[in-house]
Amino acid sequence: MIDKYRIIQIEDYEKFVGAETIERIREKARPLQGLHVAHVNSTYYGGGVAELLSSLTLLMNSVGIKTGWRIVQGSPDFFSITKKMHNALQGGEINLTERKKQIYEEIIYENSIRKHLDHDVVIIHDPQPLPLINYYRKRGPWIWRCHVDLSNPNEELWDYLTNFVKKYDAVILSLKEYKQKLKTPQVFFLPAIDPFMIKNQDLTEKEIDERLEHHGIQTDLPLVVQISRFDHWKDPEGVIEAFKIARRQVDCTLVLLGNVATDDPEGEEIYEHLLKCREERIIILCHQDSALVNALQRRAAVVLQKSIREGFGLTVAEAMWKGTPVIGGNVGGIRYQIENGVNGFLVSSVEEAAERIVQIIKDKRLRKRMGQKARQTVMKKFLMIRLLEQYLDLFNSFEANFQLKSF
Ligand code: UDP
């Protein structure tokens, strides 16, 4: 029975990155055999961090690093506070009361009792589990990996969180422009996608048809698609507005697919609110269905990711991998994936988004050219094996006293 299952090995990436890269990575993994590593975040599904960890933790195991994945448990109160923190780190307001700080720290203290983090390396993702470091004696380096757009964090919140951050041995951010004033060394890793997972695997036209039909999505008109958690930063309202403007010039159908992560209590309300905009040609769905994400990203004439803030935006790389041009908000990590006018378009307003939707739908050749460039970009820069190599480099750079050598 067990033989039926196998996890992806680095050799599986050879067809994308070549044998030399695989050999180099194997060499880098050699001194790390048996290293015990824990990743900690706050949800198993729904959102980019869970998506990344579900592949990265397996790939790390495949090269001999004993890598685990833990989730912090919390009450709705706790997740409501941490979502407010998430928003404030991306530049929103927060009323940071003593009560909020107490709930945040107490829940994480309780988690620390259950988690037994005695690993050689501990990697804490995002602000939710950040205070864990207060409650352990380190046996190896602790790394804070922050995925959010830190270009303009709320100062009061950042000052408070710095009390925890400064205890870490390294901080990983997605972009250099998110760098903060900290003594702790900061390194920069762009996220990446797993081309082998159900969401990104090749699909036949028939399989795509079946999946879309299963969800009642008509394909008689070109599809304009955005796939995102229901979150204001993803600007679903702006997408609907842009679609309505574009529709005056081209016939098309909009599909907004979203999900709600367990650590994001605002999603439900935003979804309910958006439902008021439903029409025959404005389809709004809330489902966790990876094959549907795949089918939509493949069949779409154009994918939007019209975010106002975006740490990275895995959905952009996912669609680009499938040869679909993406119109992205000109913010954060999206700018590192889309080269404007070459492999997609960057936009800063609803009107601009509408104009680009019309242009892409009308021009089949442009669509094809951009799509091909988009796929090449992901092949070169955004596959999981590159991220694995960066982690190996990082692990190899710690000295015995957990100091990070120049990186
Ligand atoms: N996602 C999904 N179903 C949905 C909406 C999103 O599977 O209905 C996935 C999406 O494919 C991507 C991740 O959730 O892999 C979102 O990551 P991203 O970095 O784009 O945004 P985040 O949610 O982390 O802000």
Short mmCIF file of C-alpha atoms and ligand atoms in Angstrom, two decimals:
data_model
loop_
_atom_site.label_atom_id
_atom_site.label_comp_id
_atom_site.label_asym_id
_atom_site.label_seq_id
_atom_site.Cartn_x
_atom_site.Cartn_y
_atom_site.Cartn_z
CA MET A 1 0.00 0.00 0.00
CA ILE A 2 2.67 2.45 1.11
CA ASP A 3 4.41 2.14 -2.26
CA LYS A 4 1.44 3.88 -3.83
CA TYR A 5 2.53 7.20 -2.36
CA ARG A 6 5.71 9.10 -2.92
CA ILE A 7 6.72 12.65 -2.17
CA ILE A 8 8.33 14.95 -4.68
CA GLN A 9 12.14 14.65 -4.79
CA ILE A 10 14.53 17.33 -5.96
CA GLU A 11 15.30 15.13 -8.99
CA ASP A 12 11.73 15.71 -10.17
CA TYR A 13 12.72 19.34 -10.77
CA GLU A 14 15.57 18.37 -13.08
CA LYS A 15 13.43 18.83 -16.20
CA PHE A 16 12.86 22.46 -15.18
CA VAL A 17 16.21 23.50 -13.71
CA GLY A 18 18.80 21.08 -15.10
CA ALA A 19 21.05 18.43 -13.54
CA GLU A 20 23.72 20.87 -12.35
CA THR A 21 21.31 22.69 -10.05
CA ILE A 22 20.10 19.41 -8.57
CA GLU A 23 23.67 18.30 -7.88
CA ARG A 24 24.51 21.67 -6.28
CA ILE A 25 21.49 21.41 -3.99
CA ARG A 26 22.33 17.86 -3.04
CA GLU A 27 25.82 19.05 -2.01
CA LYS A 28 24.37 21.85 0.10
CA ALA A 29 22.04 19.41 1.87
CA ARG A 30 24.87 17.00 2.74
CA PRO A 31 26.12 18.76 5.90
CA LEU A 32 22.53 19.18 7.10
CA GLN A 33 21.51 15.49 7.20
CA GLY A 34 19.28 14.74 10.18
CA LEU A 35 18.91 18.40 11.17
CA HIS A 36 15.65 18.75 13.10
CA VAL A 37 13.64 21.75 11.93
CA ALA A 38 10.18 23.03 12.92
CA HIS A 39 8.02 25.48 11.00
CA VAL A 40 5.24 27.14 13.00
CA ASN A 41 2.35 29.15 11.53
CA SER A 42 -1.33 29.65 12.25
CA THR A 43 -3.34 27.72 9.65
CA TYR A 44 -3.08 24.48 7.65
CA TYR A 45 -5.01 25.89 4.70
CA GLY A 46 -6.35 29.02 3.09
CA GLY A 47 -3.68 31.53 2.23
CA GLY A 48 -0.19 31.57 0.84
CA VAL A 49 1.77 30.57 3.94
CA ALA A 50 -0.07 27.26 4.34
CA GLU A 51 0.30 26.70 0.61
CA LEU A 52 4.05 27.22 0.78
CA LEU A 53 4.58 25.13 3.88
CA SER A 54 2.64 22.14 2.61
CA SER A 55 5.21 21.73 -0.19
CA LEU A 56 8.36 23.15 1.38
CA THR A 57 8.22 20.96 4.49
CA LEU A 58 8.00 17.80 2.34
CA LEU A 59 10.78 18.93 0.01
CA MET A 60 13.01 19.62 3.03
CA ASN A 61 12.35 16.09 4.30
CA SER A 62 13.17 14.72 0.86
CA VAL A 63 16.74 16.05 1.16
CA GLY A 64 17.28 14.57 4.63
CA ILE A 65 16.24 17.47 6.88
CA LYS A 66 13.77 16.25 9.51
CA THR A 67 11.23 19.01 9.07
CA GLY A 68 8.00 19.33 11.01
CA TRP A 69 5.05 21.72 10.75
CA ARG A 70 3.13 22.99 13.77
CA ILE A 71 0.07 25.21 13.99
CA VAL A 72 -0.77 27.55 16.85
CA GLN A 73 -4.27 27.05 18.23
CA GLY A 74 -6.26 30.11 19.26
CA SER A 75 -9.69 31.39 20.20
CA PRO A 76 -11.72 33.62 17.83
CA ASP A 77 -10.60 36.55 20.04
CA PHE A 78 -7.00 35.72 19.38
CA PHE A 79 -7.43 35.50 15.61
CA SER A 80 -9.44 38.69 15.54
CA ILE A 81 -6.50 40.46 17.25
CA THR A 82 -3.86 38.89 15.03
CA LYS A 83 -5.83 39.79 11.88
CA LYS A 84 -5.90 43.40 13.12
CA MET A 85 -2.15 43.15 13.59
CA HIS A 86 -1.79 41.76 10.07
CA ASN A 87 -3.79 44.72 8.73
CA ALA A 88 -1.76 47.22 10.77
CA LEU A 89 1.54 45.73 9.61
CA GLN A 90 0.34 46.44 6.07
CA GLY A 91 -0.33 50.07 7.03
CA GLY A 92 -3.81 49.95 8.60
CA GLU A 93 -4.85 51.42 11.96
CA ILE A 94 -4.98 49.48 15.21
CA ASN A 95 -6.21 50.25 18.69
CA LEU A 96 -3.48 48.36 20.51
CA THR A 97 -4.86 48.03 24.03
CA GLU A 98 -3.24 46.24 26.98
CA ARG A 99 -6.09 43.74 26.85
CA LYS A 100 -5.30 42.82 23.24
CA LYS A 101 -1.60 42.39 24.05
CA GLN A 102 -2.49 40.20 27.01
CA ILE A 103 -4.74 37.86 25.02
CA TYR A 104 -2.13 37.64 22.26
CA GLU A 105 0.73 36.81 24.61
CA GLU A 106 -1.27 34.51 26.86
CA ILE A 107 -2.57 32.32 24.03
CA ILE A 108 0.93 32.01 22.67
CA TYR A 109 2.23 31.17 26.14
CA GLU A 110 -0.35 28.33 26.30
CA ASN A 111 0.79 27.18 22.87
CA SER A 112 4.39 27.15 24.05
CA ILE A 113 3.47 24.63 26.76
CA ARG A 114 2.04 22.26 24.15
CA LYS A 115 4.56 22.66 21.38
CA HIS A 116 7.84 21.31 22.87
CA LEU A 117 10.02 23.15 20.39
CA ASP A 118 13.43 21.64 21.10
CA HIS A 119 14.50 21.58 17.45
CA ASP A 120 17.87 22.49 15.93
CA VAL A 121 16.20 25.28 13.95
CA VAL A 122 12.79 26.87 14.58
CA ILE A 123 11.10 28.97 11.90
CA ILE A 124 8.17 31.08 13.02
CA HIS A 125 5.88 32.42 10.30
CA ASP A 126 4.13 35.78 10.52
CA PRO A 127 3.01 37.67 13.64
CA GLN A 128 0.59 35.13 15.15
CA PRO A 129 3.16 32.81 16.80
CA LEU A 130 5.88 35.48 17.14
CA PRO A 131 5.99 35.66 21.01
CA LEU A 132 6.75 31.92 21.27
CA ILE A 133 10.41 32.81 21.51
CA ASN A 134 9.82 34.35 24.95
CA TYR A 135 9.01 30.98 26.46
CA TYR A 136 11.86 28.74 25.27
CA ARG A 137 15.53 28.27 25.86
CA LYS A 138 16.98 28.13 22.41
CA ARG A 139 18.82 25.02 21.28
CA GLY A 140 19.58 26.45 17.87
CA PRO A 141 18.76 29.47 15.73
CA TRP A 142 15.23 30.84 15.73
CA ILE A 143 14.14 32.55 12.52
CA TRP A 144 11.16 34.83 12.05
CA ARG A 145 9.75 34.63 8.52
CA CYS A 146 7.37 37.52 7.89
CA HIS A 147 5.28 37.20 4.72
CA VAL A 148 3.31 40.44 4.86
CA ASP A 149 3.94 43.69 3.00
CA LEU A 150 6.07 45.61 5.52
CA SER A 151 6.62 48.69 3.37
CA ASN A 152 4.69 50.91 5.79
CA PRO A 153 3.95 49.17 9.11
CA ASN A 154 1.97 50.90 11.84
CA GLU A 155 4.67 52.35 14.08
CA GLU A 156 3.11 51.63 17.45
CA LEU A 157 2.51 48.00 16.57
CA TRP A 158 5.94 47.56 15.05
CA ASP A 159 7.58 48.99 18.22
CA TYR A 160 5.65 46.47 20.29
CA LEU A 161 6.46 43.49 18.03
CA THR A 162 10.13 44.48 17.90
CA ASN A 163 10.41 43.33 21.52
CA PHE A 164 9.92 39.79 20.23
CA VAL A 165 11.61 40.15 16.83
CA LYS A 166 14.92 41.26 18.34
CA LYS A 167 15.26 37.95 20.17
CA TYR A 168 15.42 36.03 16.89
CA ASP A 169 18.69 35.10 15.20
CA ALA A 170 17.52 36.05 11.71
CA VAL A 171 14.52 37.55 9.99
CA ILE A 172 13.37 36.55 6.50
CA LEU A 173 11.34 39.09 4.51
CA SER A 174 10.06 38.75 0.95
CA LEU A 175 11.58 41.95 -0.46
CA LYS A 176 14.50 44.27 0.31
CA GLU A 177 12.06 47.17 0.42
CA TYR A 178 10.44 45.60 3.52
CA LYS A 179 13.71 45.92 5.47
CA GLN A 180 13.32 47.33 8.99
CA LYS A 181 15.64 49.07 11.44
CA LEU A 182 16.78 46.02 13.41
CA LYS A 183 20.01 44.63 14.79
CA THR A 184 18.84 41.13 13.88
CA PRO A 185 20.20 40.12 10.44
CA GLN A 186 17.58 40.35 7.70
CA VAL A 187 17.57 38.21 4.56
CA PHE A 188 15.20 38.26 1.61
CA PHE A 189 13.50 35.23 0.07
CA LEU A 190 10.81 35.57 -2.57
CA PRO A 191 8.16 32.86 -2.21
CA ALA A 192 7.67 30.15 -4.83
CA ILE A 193 5.18 27.61 -6.16
CA ASP A 194 5.14 23.84 -6.36
CA PRO A 195 4.53 22.83 -9.99
CA PHE A 196 3.60 19.27 -8.95
CA MET A 197 0.68 19.98 -6.66
CA ILE A 198 -2.92 19.50 -7.83
CA LYS A 199 -3.33 23.25 -8.16
CA ASN A 200 -0.47 23.56 -10.62
CA GLN A 201 -0.37 20.23 -12.47
CA ASP A 202 -1.15 20.06 -16.19
CA LEU A 203 -4.82 19.56 -17.02
CA THR A 204 -6.42 18.49 -20.28
CA GLU A 205 -9.08 20.72 -21.85
CA LYS A 206 -11.61 18.04 -20.95
CA GLU A 207 -10.59 18.07 -17.30
CA ILE A 208 -10.85 21.85 -17.25
CA ASP A 209 -14.31 21.72 -18.81
CA GLU A 210 -15.47 19.14 -16.28
CA ARG A 211 -14.27 21.12 -13.29
CA LEU A 212 -15.84 24.36 -14.49
CA GLU A 213 -19.07 22.63 -15.39
CA HIS A 214 -19.17 20.99 -11.96
CA HIS A 215 -19.32 24.48 -10.44
CA GLY A 216 -21.80 25.78 -13.02
CA ILE A 217 -19.33 28.18 -14.63
CA GLN A 218 -20.30 28.96 -18.22
CA THR A 219 -17.42 29.27 -20.66
CA ASP A 220 -19.24 30.75 -23.65
CA LEU A 221 -17.58 34.14 -23.03
CA PRO A 222 -13.95 34.94 -22.10
CA LEU A 223 -13.32 34.51 -18.37
CA VAL A 224 -11.90 37.28 -16.21
CA VAL A 225 -10.80 35.68 -12.94
CA GLN A 226 -9.51 36.68 -9.52
CA ILE A 227 -8.73 34.01 -6.93
CA SER A 228 -8.02 35.27 -3.42
CA ARG A 229 -8.97 35.08 0.21
CA PHE A 230 -11.89 37.45 0.80
CA ASP A 231 -9.82 40.33 2.09
CA HIS A 232 -10.01 44.10 1.47
CA TRP A 233 -6.29 44.21 0.60
CA LYS A 234 -7.10 42.05 -2.44
CA ASP A 235 -9.60 44.69 -3.61
CA PRO A 236 -12.44 42.44 -4.81
CA GLU A 237 -14.71 45.51 -5.02
CA GLY A 238 -12.21 47.15 -7.38
CA VAL A 239 -12.15 44.02 -9.53
CA ILE A 240 -15.95 44.09 -9.91
CA GLU A 241 -15.87 47.78 -10.80
CA ALA A 242 -13.10 47.27 -13.37
CA PHE A 243 -15.02 44.35 -14.87
CA LYS A 244 -18.18 46.44 -15.20
CA ILE A 245 -16.28 49.16 -17.06
CA ALA A 246 -14.52 46.64 -19.31
CA ARG A 247 -17.81 44.93 -20.13
CA ARG A 248 -19.00 48.06 -21.92
CA GLN A 249 -16.44 47.21 -24.61
CA VAL A 250 -16.04 43.43 -24.52
CA ASP A 251 -18.37 40.60 -23.61
CA CYS A 252 -16.96 38.55 -20.77
CA THR A 253 -17.75 36.72 -17.53
CA LEU A 254 -16.18 37.53 -14.16
CA VAL A 255 -15.38 34.78 -11.67
CA LEU A 256 -14.28 35.74 -8.18
CA LEU A 257 -13.22 32.64 -6.30
CA GLY A 258 -12.25 32.93 -2.67
CA ASN A 259 -11.79 31.00 0.48
CA VAL A 260 -11.70 31.81 4.16
CA ALA A 261 -8.66 30.84 6.20
CA THR A 262 -9.12 29.71 9.82
CA ASP A 263 -6.86 32.51 11.00
CA ASP A 264 -8.80 35.19 9.09
CA PRO A 265 -12.13 36.02 10.78
CA GLU A 266 -12.91 38.95 8.42
CA GLY A 267 -13.36 36.79 5.31
CA GLU A 268 -16.91 35.64 5.96
CA GLU A 269 -18.26 39.17 6.26
CA ILE A 270 -16.49 40.36 3.11
CA TYR A 271 -17.85 37.38 1.19
CA GLU A 272 -21.41 38.08 2.40
CA HIS A 273 -21.05 41.69 1.35
CA LEU A 274 -19.77 40.79 -2.12
CA LEU A 275 -22.68 38.45 -2.73
CA LYS A 276 -24.84 41.54 -3.27
CA CYS A 277 -22.89 42.14 -6.50
CA ARG A 278 -23.76 38.74 -7.99
CA GLU A 279 -25.27 38.79 -11.48
CA GLU A 280 -25.59 36.33 -14.32
CA ARG A 281 -22.11 37.31 -15.53
CA ILE A 282 -20.58 38.04 -12.13
CA ILE A 283 -19.96 34.71 -10.42
CA ILE A 284 -18.81 34.81 -6.80
CA LEU A 285 -17.80 31.52 -5.25
CA CYS A 286 -16.48 30.50 -1.86
CA HIS A 287 -14.92 27.02 -2.09
CA GLN A 288 -11.71 25.27 -1.20
CA ASP A 289 -11.10 23.35 -4.40
CA SER A 290 -7.53 23.26 -5.73
CA ALA A 291 -8.53 21.65 -9.03
CA LEU A 292 -11.01 24.46 -9.61
CA VAL A 293 -8.28 27.05 -8.93
CA ASN A 294 -6.13 25.24 -11.48
CA ALA A 295 -8.92 25.03 -14.09
CA LEU A 296 -9.83 28.70 -13.72
CA GLN A 297 -6.26 29.91 -13.90
CA ARG A 298 -5.79 27.86 -17.08
CA ARG A 299 -9.04 28.74 -18.84
CA ALA A 300 -9.08 32.45 -17.94
CA ALA A 301 -8.46 34.92 -20.74
CA VAL A 302 -6.93 37.05 -18.03
CA VAL A 303 -6.31 36.67 -14.30
CA LEU A 304 -6.45 39.68 -12.01
CA GLN A 305 -4.68 40.19 -8.70
CA LYS A 306 -5.68 43.75 -8.11
CA SER A 307 -4.23 43.98 -4.60
CA ILE A 308 -3.68 47.25 -2.76
CA ARG A 309 -1.01 45.62 -0.59
CA GLU A 310 0.58 42.25 -1.28
CA GLY A 311 3.54 40.61 0.48
CA PHE A 312 4.15 38.46 -2.61
CA GLY A 313 0.95 37.07 -4.14
CA LEU A 314 1.34 33.37 -4.96
CA THR A 315 -1.79 33.53 -7.11
CA VAL A 316 0.16 35.66 -9.59
CA ALA A 317 2.93 33.08 -10.06
CA GLU A 318 0.35 30.28 -10.17
CA ALA A 319 -1.52 31.84 -13.09
CA MET A 320 1.69 32.86 -14.87
CA TRP A 321 2.94 29.27 -14.62
CA LYS A 322 -0.13 28.24 -16.62
CA GLY A 323 0.69 30.68 -19.40
CA THR A 324 -2.11 33.07 -18.46
CA PRO A 325 -1.39 36.81 -18.47
CA VAL A 326 -2.00 38.54 -15.15
CA ILE A 327 -3.07 42.10 -14.42
CA GLY A 328 -1.66 42.86 -11.00
CA GLY A 329 -1.83 45.77 -8.60
CA ASN A 330 1.42 47.74 -8.80
CA VAL A 331 2.38 46.90 -5.22
CA GLY A 332 4.71 44.76 -3.12
CA GLY A 333 5.70 41.34 -4.41
CA ILE A 334 3.50 41.55 -7.50
CA ARG A 335 6.01 43.99 -8.97
CA TYR A 336 8.72 41.34 -8.74
CA GLN A 337 6.68 38.88 -10.75
CA ILE A 338 5.09 41.01 -13.45
CA GLU A 339 7.23 43.03 -15.81
CA ASN A 340 4.76 45.59 -17.07
CA GLY A 341 3.85 45.08 -20.73
CA VAL A 342 6.15 42.06 -21.07
CA ASN A 343 4.66 39.13 -19.15
CA GLY A 344 1.55 40.89 -17.82
CA PHE A 345 0.38 44.34 -16.75
CA LEU A 346 0.77 46.36 -13.56
CA VAL A 347 -2.07 48.74 -12.73
CA SER A 348 -2.73 51.42 -10.14
CA SER A 349 -6.42 52.15 -10.62
CA VAL A 350 -9.76 50.58 -11.48
CA GLU A 351 -9.80 52.41 -14.83
CA GLU A 352 -6.37 51.15 -15.77
CA ALA A 353 -7.37 47.59 -14.82
CA ALA A 354 -10.49 47.90 -17.02
CA GLU A 355 -8.44 49.16 -19.96
CA ARG A 356 -6.01 46.25 -19.68
CA ILE A 357 -8.83 43.70 -19.43
CA VAL A 358 -10.24 45.02 -22.71
CA GLN A 359 -6.83 45.06 -24.38
CA ILE A 360 -5.96 41.48 -23.39
CA ILE A 361 -9.35 40.06 -24.30
CA LYS A 362 -9.33 41.75 -27.71
CA ASP A 363 -5.79 40.78 -28.64
CA LYS A 364 -5.28 37.03 -28.80
CA ARG A 365 -1.68 37.32 -29.98
CA LEU A 366 -0.73 39.60 -27.12
CA ARG A 367 -2.34 37.15 -24.73
CA LYS A 368 -0.32 34.27 -26.08
CA ARG A 369 2.95 36.20 -26.14
CA MET A 370 2.54 37.47 -22.59
CA GLY A 371 1.46 34.05 -21.38
CA GLN A 372 4.59 32.40 -22.78
CA LYS A 373 6.81 35.03 -21.15
CA ALA A 374 4.92 34.59 -17.90
CA ARG A 375 5.57 30.85 -17.84
CA GLN A 376 9.28 31.42 -18.51
CA THR A 377 9.50 33.93 -15.66
CA VAL A 378 8.11 31.42 -13.17
CA MET A 379 10.33 28.63 -14.51
CA LYS A 380 13.40 30.82 -13.98
CA LYS A 381 12.56 32.50 -10.68
CA PHE A 382 9.61 31.14 -8.75
CA LEU A 383 9.80 27.37 -8.41
CA MET A 384 9.98 25.79 -4.95
CA ILE A 385 13.41 24.31 -5.54
CA ARG A 386 14.95 27.81 -5.57
CA LEU A 387 13.37 28.53 -2.19
CA LEU A 388 14.65 25.23 -0.82
CA GLU A 389 18.18 26.16 -1.88
CA GLN A 390 17.91 29.53 -0.12
CA TYR A 391 16.88 27.79 3.12
CA LEU A 392 19.80 25.37 2.80
CA ASP A 393 22.17 28.32 2.34
CA LEU A 394 20.67 29.96 5.40
CA PHE A 395 20.98 26.85 7.59
CA ASN A 396 24.58 26.38 6.43
CA SER A 397 25.39 29.98 7.37
CA PHE A 398 24.74 29.74 11.10
CA GLU A 399 27.80 29.43 13.35
CA ALA A 400 27.81 27.22 16.45
CA ASN A 401 26.64 30.15 18.61
CA PHE A 402 23.67 30.74 16.23
CA GLN A 403 25.30 33.83 14.74
CA LEU A 404 24.59 34.28 11.05
CA LYS A 405 27.71 34.52 8.90
CA SER A 406 27.49 37.04 6.09
CA PHE A 407 24.74 35.80 3.83
N1 UDP B 1 -6.36 30.00 -2.74
C1 UDP B 1 -7.13 28.87 -2.93
N2 UDP B 1 -8.47 29.00 -3.07
C2 UDP B 1 -9.08 30.20 -3.02
C3 UDP B 1 -8.29 31.37 -2.83
C4 UDP B 1 -6.93 31.23 -2.70
O1 UDP B 1 -6.62 27.75 -2.99
O2 UDP B 1 -10.29 30.25 -3.15
C5 UDP B 1 -4.89 29.85 -2.65
C6 UDP B 1 -4.18 30.44 -3.86
O3 UDP B 1 -4.22 29.53 -4.93
C7 UDP B 1 -2.78 30.69 -3.28
C8 UDP B 1 -3.07 31.04 -1.83
O4 UDP B 1 -4.38 30.54 -1.54
O5 UDP B 1 -2.01 29.51 -3.34
C9 UDP B 1 -3.06 32.54 -1.61
O6 UDP B 1 -1.75 32.98 -1.54
P1 UDP B 1 -1.35 34.48 -1.84
O7 UDP B 1 0.11 34.60 -1.59
O8 UDP B 1 -1.82 34.86 -3.20
O9 UDP B 1 -2.20 35.36 -0.81
P2 UDP B 1 -2.45 35.30 0.79
O10 UDP B 1 -3.76 34.62 0.99
O11 UDP B 1 -1.32 34.55 1.41
O12 UDP B 1 -2.52 36.73 1.19
#
